[in-house]
Structure formats: structure tokens, C-alpha cells
């Protein structure tokens, strides 16, 4: 690191590692400040399913898939019912394909396009992933690569507590505190706030998204709204503070993610009355608050051997199975017995969904099925969860944090949950990958902008 301080300080070693690697590749000296010494297992990137949307990537083109910023922006507009940030959606679409290819070619990730799983809201296959389909393997690779780079230094554990501006309103330094509270001032001309959102701050969650406040928080304990507080103090604008990614399939027994692949391959969800209660394929995020409103705020995902086998490529699903959270029965009545649900309701729902899947009747919630469920049946009890918030500091097309007049604060950047995302309001606008796409895409973009002056 230069005697005058790093060229870029990155606060947060999740998606922020993308900025560190990109900036270092372009010749900058980078300091990564991370609050948790266990970040490779404790932050939201490590907990994700490693789905990275990449619009117009060569991986799509090799399979004859046509995608564009217009198509992605239209998907965002449709899923958010017209409330999503179209400028940011087009910005992310414009950089995501290049970024995914860079992850493969320069960072060395074994990237491939997911074509066996079609998540709600994406009109084309654009989610790229790694063989493990889990964030642990993803962040392990990123952290190892970053630590090996001579241009990247780490300060862990330490929390970025303040960003200073000079007399011209430009970033000139940061203040970093260690766990004892001892503070250090570090001069730098550029800062990327990549500290995620405020999911771990219960008071903020209760204020901005009360419908999910009582649900299990399944995210990093360091996501306490640091970026929002620092940016607001500097005059930054914020938006979509009611937006979040919820989930309706966190296994109650193991606190592992069962995964929505079960649903998309044909599983159904029953509440404690034994009945279905919504269109399961509408999306996993909105099912968080849906499930939170059901009796006892819990339910059961019901599937069969075919769905079970199709979901085995997902690390989260395998972990849930290995935990013993999955129960089996030879028929619907037996499943009611092992789950404690009303027999008549379970038998009726499984039969009705199977008839709808075979095309004999219309599904009463309007969903389509990949195939009917067939005995023997499995079930996992699930609870609603809050994974991460989707509102934060407003950024422009260069990932620069802006004020209420859309004027950039020179040298200040934000990515991921620290920035306002493209999910609109509430939980219903979340598309699969809406966490990693701005976490990685904006970090990549910010580093490129800083390097290019």
C-alpha cells in the first residue's frame, strides 16, 4: 500500500471482494475493511445460493439464448409492478454479462449458466452459478484470490465508522475502529460501502418492514445499517427502505434453506390447517410474509422422490436432508400422520394439485406444474425468513452515491445491500439474483470507474 494510503477502501468483504479484485487487477492499491473475522461463513454472500444474473453473457449466447438490457428491465418492471429502479436495472444489465465472464476468465471461478432451474420472474435463463451452487464455495474462492493479490490488504476485524470529505466535498479519508473501539484515520480518495443493509437492526426492520419483523433473520449479524447511516450523514439520498428479500422455505429444524427449487419442480406448500394458501410459483421472497401471516407462522413443503433427486445439486438442500428435517410417508394419509396435519385436508390438497398438474382441472391459484407429485411423499416444516434488505443509498450509472438532487458525492460508492436495489417495494419485487447482481455488478463497476479516473 502506498504511503499516502490506499487508492480505494472497500468496506465489507462479501460482494466488496469483487471491487477489490477488479481494482487491484487495474493497478490500484486496495484496503478491505471487514467487521467479522469469520466473514467467509458469516456474511450474506456466504449464505447465498451463488446465482449471479448475467445479461448477454457468452454463456447465454453459446446456448442460443437472446438476452438484453431491455428484456431484463422489462422483467424488473413486471415483477415490481412498475416500481423498480429502471436506471439501475439497465446499469446492472449493461455490466453483468461482462462481469460474469470476468469472474470466469480472470478470477478463475467455474461459471456455468443454470438451465435446469427456471426461477419466477426471469423470462430467459440468465442466472449463472458454480458447481456447488452455494455461497461458501464462492466466497472462499474470492477471499483466497484477494488475499493472494499483492495490491490488496485486509483489516479484519474492523468496522468502517465514518467517511470524511474535504473542503470541496470530496472523499479524503475514512475512520476505522477495531473491536476495542480504538479508531484509526486512513487517507483515501475513494470508498466503496459494501456493508450490506440493515437486516440485523431489528428496530430499523420493524420501522420499515413490520410485516416481516417477527420472522427469522437469516443473514449476517454485521448488517446493521452502517452504510445508510454514514451516507445519510454526508447528504446522500436513500430509497426503497421497505424493500427486502424474504423467503418461505427456511427449514425449521435445521435453520438451513430448503430451497425454492423444490417448489419449481412441483412441490406444494401447506399451512398448519393442511391447506395450500397461495400460488407457490409466484416467488420465494413474497412467500416470506405470506407464510408469516398463516396460523403459527409455519408450514410444510410437500414433494416426492423425483423432486428430491432433482434438488440434490443444491448444497442447501443436501444440508437440509442431512439434518434430518425431511420426513417421508408411503401415502398422503401417512404424510398427514408424520406431520401432524389434518388427514382430510392433506389428502385432498395432494390429490387436487396432482389433478391440476395432469391438466384435468385448473389450479385454483393459477399455478402451473412441472409434474404431478407421486407417492411416496416427503415433507419439511418451514418458517418465514428475512434474508436481507433491498433498500439503501441511491447510486447512479457509475455506482456513485448521489444526493437528493442526483448529484454524486465525489469518491463515495455503494454496492449490494448498502445501495438501493431494483426490487421495488416490499418483498414481491425480488427476482432470483437480485442480491448478488447489485452486490457484484456495482462493486465491479465502482472499481472500474475509480481506476479509470
PDB file of N, CA and C in Angstrom, residues 43-52 132-139 218 245 257 315-316 387-388 435-436 440:
ATOM      1  N   UNK A  43     -21.213 -13.880   6.340  1.00  0.00           N
ATOM      2  CA  UNK A  43     -21.898 -12.779   5.657  1.00  0.00           C
ATOM      3  C   UNK A  43     -22.894 -13.295   4.630  1.00  0.00           C
ATOM      4  N   UNK A  44     -23.678 -12.392   4.066  1.00  0.00           N
ATOM      5  CA  UNK A  44     -24.757 -12.817   3.195  1.00  0.00           C
ATOM      6  C   UNK A  44     -24.277 -13.498   1.919  1.00  0.00           C
ATOM      7  N   UNK A  45     -23.121 -13.098   1.419  1.00  0.00           N
ATOM      8  CA  UNK A  45     -22.594 -13.771   0.237  1.00  0.00           C
ATOM      9  C   UNK A  45     -22.319 -15.236   0.543  1.00  0.00           C
ATOM     10  N   UNK A  46     -21.795 -15.520   1.727  1.00  0.00           N
ATOM     11  CA  UNK A  46     -21.501 -16.905   2.090  1.00  0.00           C
ATOM     12  C   UNK A  46     -22.768 -17.734   2.262  1.00  0.00           C
ATOM     13  N   UNK A  47     -23.906 -17.073   2.506  1.00  0.00           N
ATOM     14  CA  UNK A  47     -25.160 -17.787   2.749  1.00  0.00           C
ATOM     15  C   UNK A  47     -26.022 -17.932   1.508  1.00  0.00           C
ATOM     16  N   UNK A  48     -25.594 -17.336   0.407  1.00  0.00           N
ATOM     17  CA  UNK A  48     -26.442 -17.302  -0.783  1.00  0.00           C
ATOM     18  C   UNK A  48     -26.355 -18.612  -1.563  1.00  0.00           C
ATOM     19  N   UNK A  49     -27.168 -18.720  -2.616  1.00  0.00           N
ATOM     20  CA  UNK A  49     -27.140 -19.895  -3.486  1.00  0.00           C
ATOM     21  C   UNK A  49     -26.288 -19.658  -4.725  1.00  0.00           C
ATOM     22  N   UNK A  50     -25.495 -18.595  -4.701  1.00  0.00           N
ATOM     23  CA  UNK A  50     -24.492 -18.333  -5.744  1.00  0.00           C
ATOM     24  C   UNK A  50     -25.095 -18.194  -7.135  1.00  0.00           C
ATOM     25  N   UNK A  51     -26.244 -17.546  -7.203  1.00  0.00           N
ATOM     26  CA  UNK A  51     -26.871 -17.282  -8.501  1.00  0.00           C
ATOM     27  C   UNK A  51     -26.567 -15.852  -8.925  1.00  0.00           C
ATOM     28  N   UNK A  52     -25.834 -15.712 -10.022  1.00  0.00           N
ATOM     29  CA  UNK A  52     -25.404 -14.399 -10.490  1.00  0.00           C
ATOM     30  C   UNK A  52     -26.009 -14.121 -11.865  1.00  0.00           C
ATOM     31  N   UNK A 132     -20.964 -25.925  -6.894  1.00  0.00           N
ATOM     32  CA  UNK A 132     -21.514 -26.163  -5.552  1.00  0.00           C
ATOM     33  C   UNK A 132     -22.863 -25.481  -5.336  1.00  0.00           C
ATOM     34  N   UNK A 133     -23.165 -24.477  -6.164  1.00  0.00           N
ATOM     35  CA  UNK A 133     -24.414 -23.712  -6.028  1.00  0.00           C
ATOM     36  C   UNK A 133     -24.597 -23.210  -4.597  1.00  0.00           C
ATOM     37  N   UNK A 134     -23.522 -22.727  -4.014  1.00  0.00           N
ATOM     38  CA  UNK A 134     -23.599 -22.229  -2.639  1.00  0.00           C
ATOM     39  C   UNK A 134     -22.552 -21.155  -2.417  1.00  0.00           C
ATOM     40  N   UNK A 135     -22.902 -20.182  -1.558  1.00  0.00           N
ATOM     41  CA  UNK A 135     -22.034 -19.051  -1.323  1.00  0.00           C
ATOM     42  C   UNK A 135     -20.743 -19.374  -0.605  1.00  0.00           C
ATOM     43  N   UNK A 136     -20.719 -20.462   0.182  1.00  0.00           N
ATOM     44  CA  UNK A 136     -19.484 -20.806   0.884  1.00  0.00           C
ATOM     45  C   UNK A 136     -18.333 -20.999  -0.093  1.00  0.00           C
ATOM     46  N   UNK A 137     -18.577 -21.793  -1.127  1.00  0.00           N
ATOM     47  CA  UNK A 137     -17.526 -22.056  -2.115  1.00  0.00           C
ATOM     48  C   UNK A 137     -17.192 -20.785  -2.884  1.00  0.00           C
ATOM     49  N   UNK A 138     -18.193 -19.967  -3.140  1.00  0.00           N
ATOM     50  CA  UNK A 138     -17.996 -18.723  -3.878  1.00  0.00           C
ATOM     51  C   UNK A 138     -17.087 -17.768  -3.112  1.00  0.00           C
ATOM     52  N   UNK A 139     -17.426 -17.500  -1.860  1.00  0.00           N
ATOM     53  CA  UNK A 139     -16.640 -16.521  -1.104  1.00  0.00           C
ATOM     54  C   UNK A 139     -15.276 -17.078  -0.711  1.00  0.00           C
ATOM     55  N   UNK A 218     -32.137 -14.454   8.684  1.00  0.00           N
ATOM     56  CA  UNK A 218     -31.153 -15.425   8.199  1.00  0.00           C
ATOM     57  C   UNK A 218     -30.114 -14.675   7.373  1.00  0.00           C
ATOM     58  N   UNK A 245     -35.547  -9.061   0.669  1.00  0.00           N
ATOM     59  CA  UNK A 245     -35.730 -10.426   0.224  1.00  0.00           C
ATOM     60  C   UNK A 245     -36.202 -11.255   1.396  1.00  0.00           C
ATOM     61  N   UNK A 257     -31.572 -23.657   4.391  1.00  0.00           N
ATOM     62  CA  UNK A 257     -32.500 -23.300   3.321  1.00  0.00           C
ATOM     63  C   UNK A 257     -32.923 -24.548   2.554  1.00  0.00           C
ATOM     64  N   UNK A 315     -26.442 -27.400  -2.571  1.00  0.00           N
ATOM     65  CA  UNK A 315     -25.820 -27.676  -1.276  1.00  0.00           C
ATOM     66  C   UNK A 315     -26.795 -27.447  -0.128  1.00  0.00           C
ATOM     67  N   UNK A 316     -27.566 -26.371  -0.172  1.00  0.00           N
ATOM     68  CA  UNK A 316     -28.516 -26.079   0.908  1.00  0.00           C
ATOM     69  C   UNK A 316     -29.521 -27.209   1.079  1.00  0.00           C
ATOM     70  N   UNK A 387     -33.981 -12.463   4.644  1.00  0.00           N
ATOM     71  CA  UNK A 387     -32.599 -12.726   4.253  1.00  0.00           C
ATOM     72  C   UNK A 387     -31.774 -11.446   4.222  1.00  0.00           C
ATOM     73  N   UNK A 388     -32.260 -10.436   3.542  1.00  0.00           N
ATOM     74  CA  UNK A 388     -31.538  -9.166   3.523  1.00  0.00           C
ATOM     75  C   UNK A 388     -32.450  -8.066   3.023  1.00  0.00           C
ATOM     76  N   UNK A 435     -29.863 -10.092  -5.148  1.00  0.00           N
ATOM     77  CA  UNK A 435     -28.884  -9.793  -4.120  1.00  0.00           C
ATOM     78  C   UNK A 435     -27.484  -9.709  -4.705  1.00  0.00           C
ATOM     79  N   UNK A 436     -27.057 -10.773  -5.404  1.00  0.00           N
ATOM     80  CA  UNK A 436     -25.701 -10.812  -5.947  1.00  0.00           C
ATOM     81  C   UNK A 436     -25.510  -9.885  -7.137  1.00  0.00           C
ATOM     82  N   UNK A 440     -22.308  -7.687  -6.747  1.00  0.00           N
ATOM     83  CA  UNK A 440     -21.165  -7.909  -7.615  1.00  0.00           C
ATOM     84  C   UNK A 440     -21.084  -6.871  -8.719  1.00  0.00           C
TER      85      UNK A 440
END
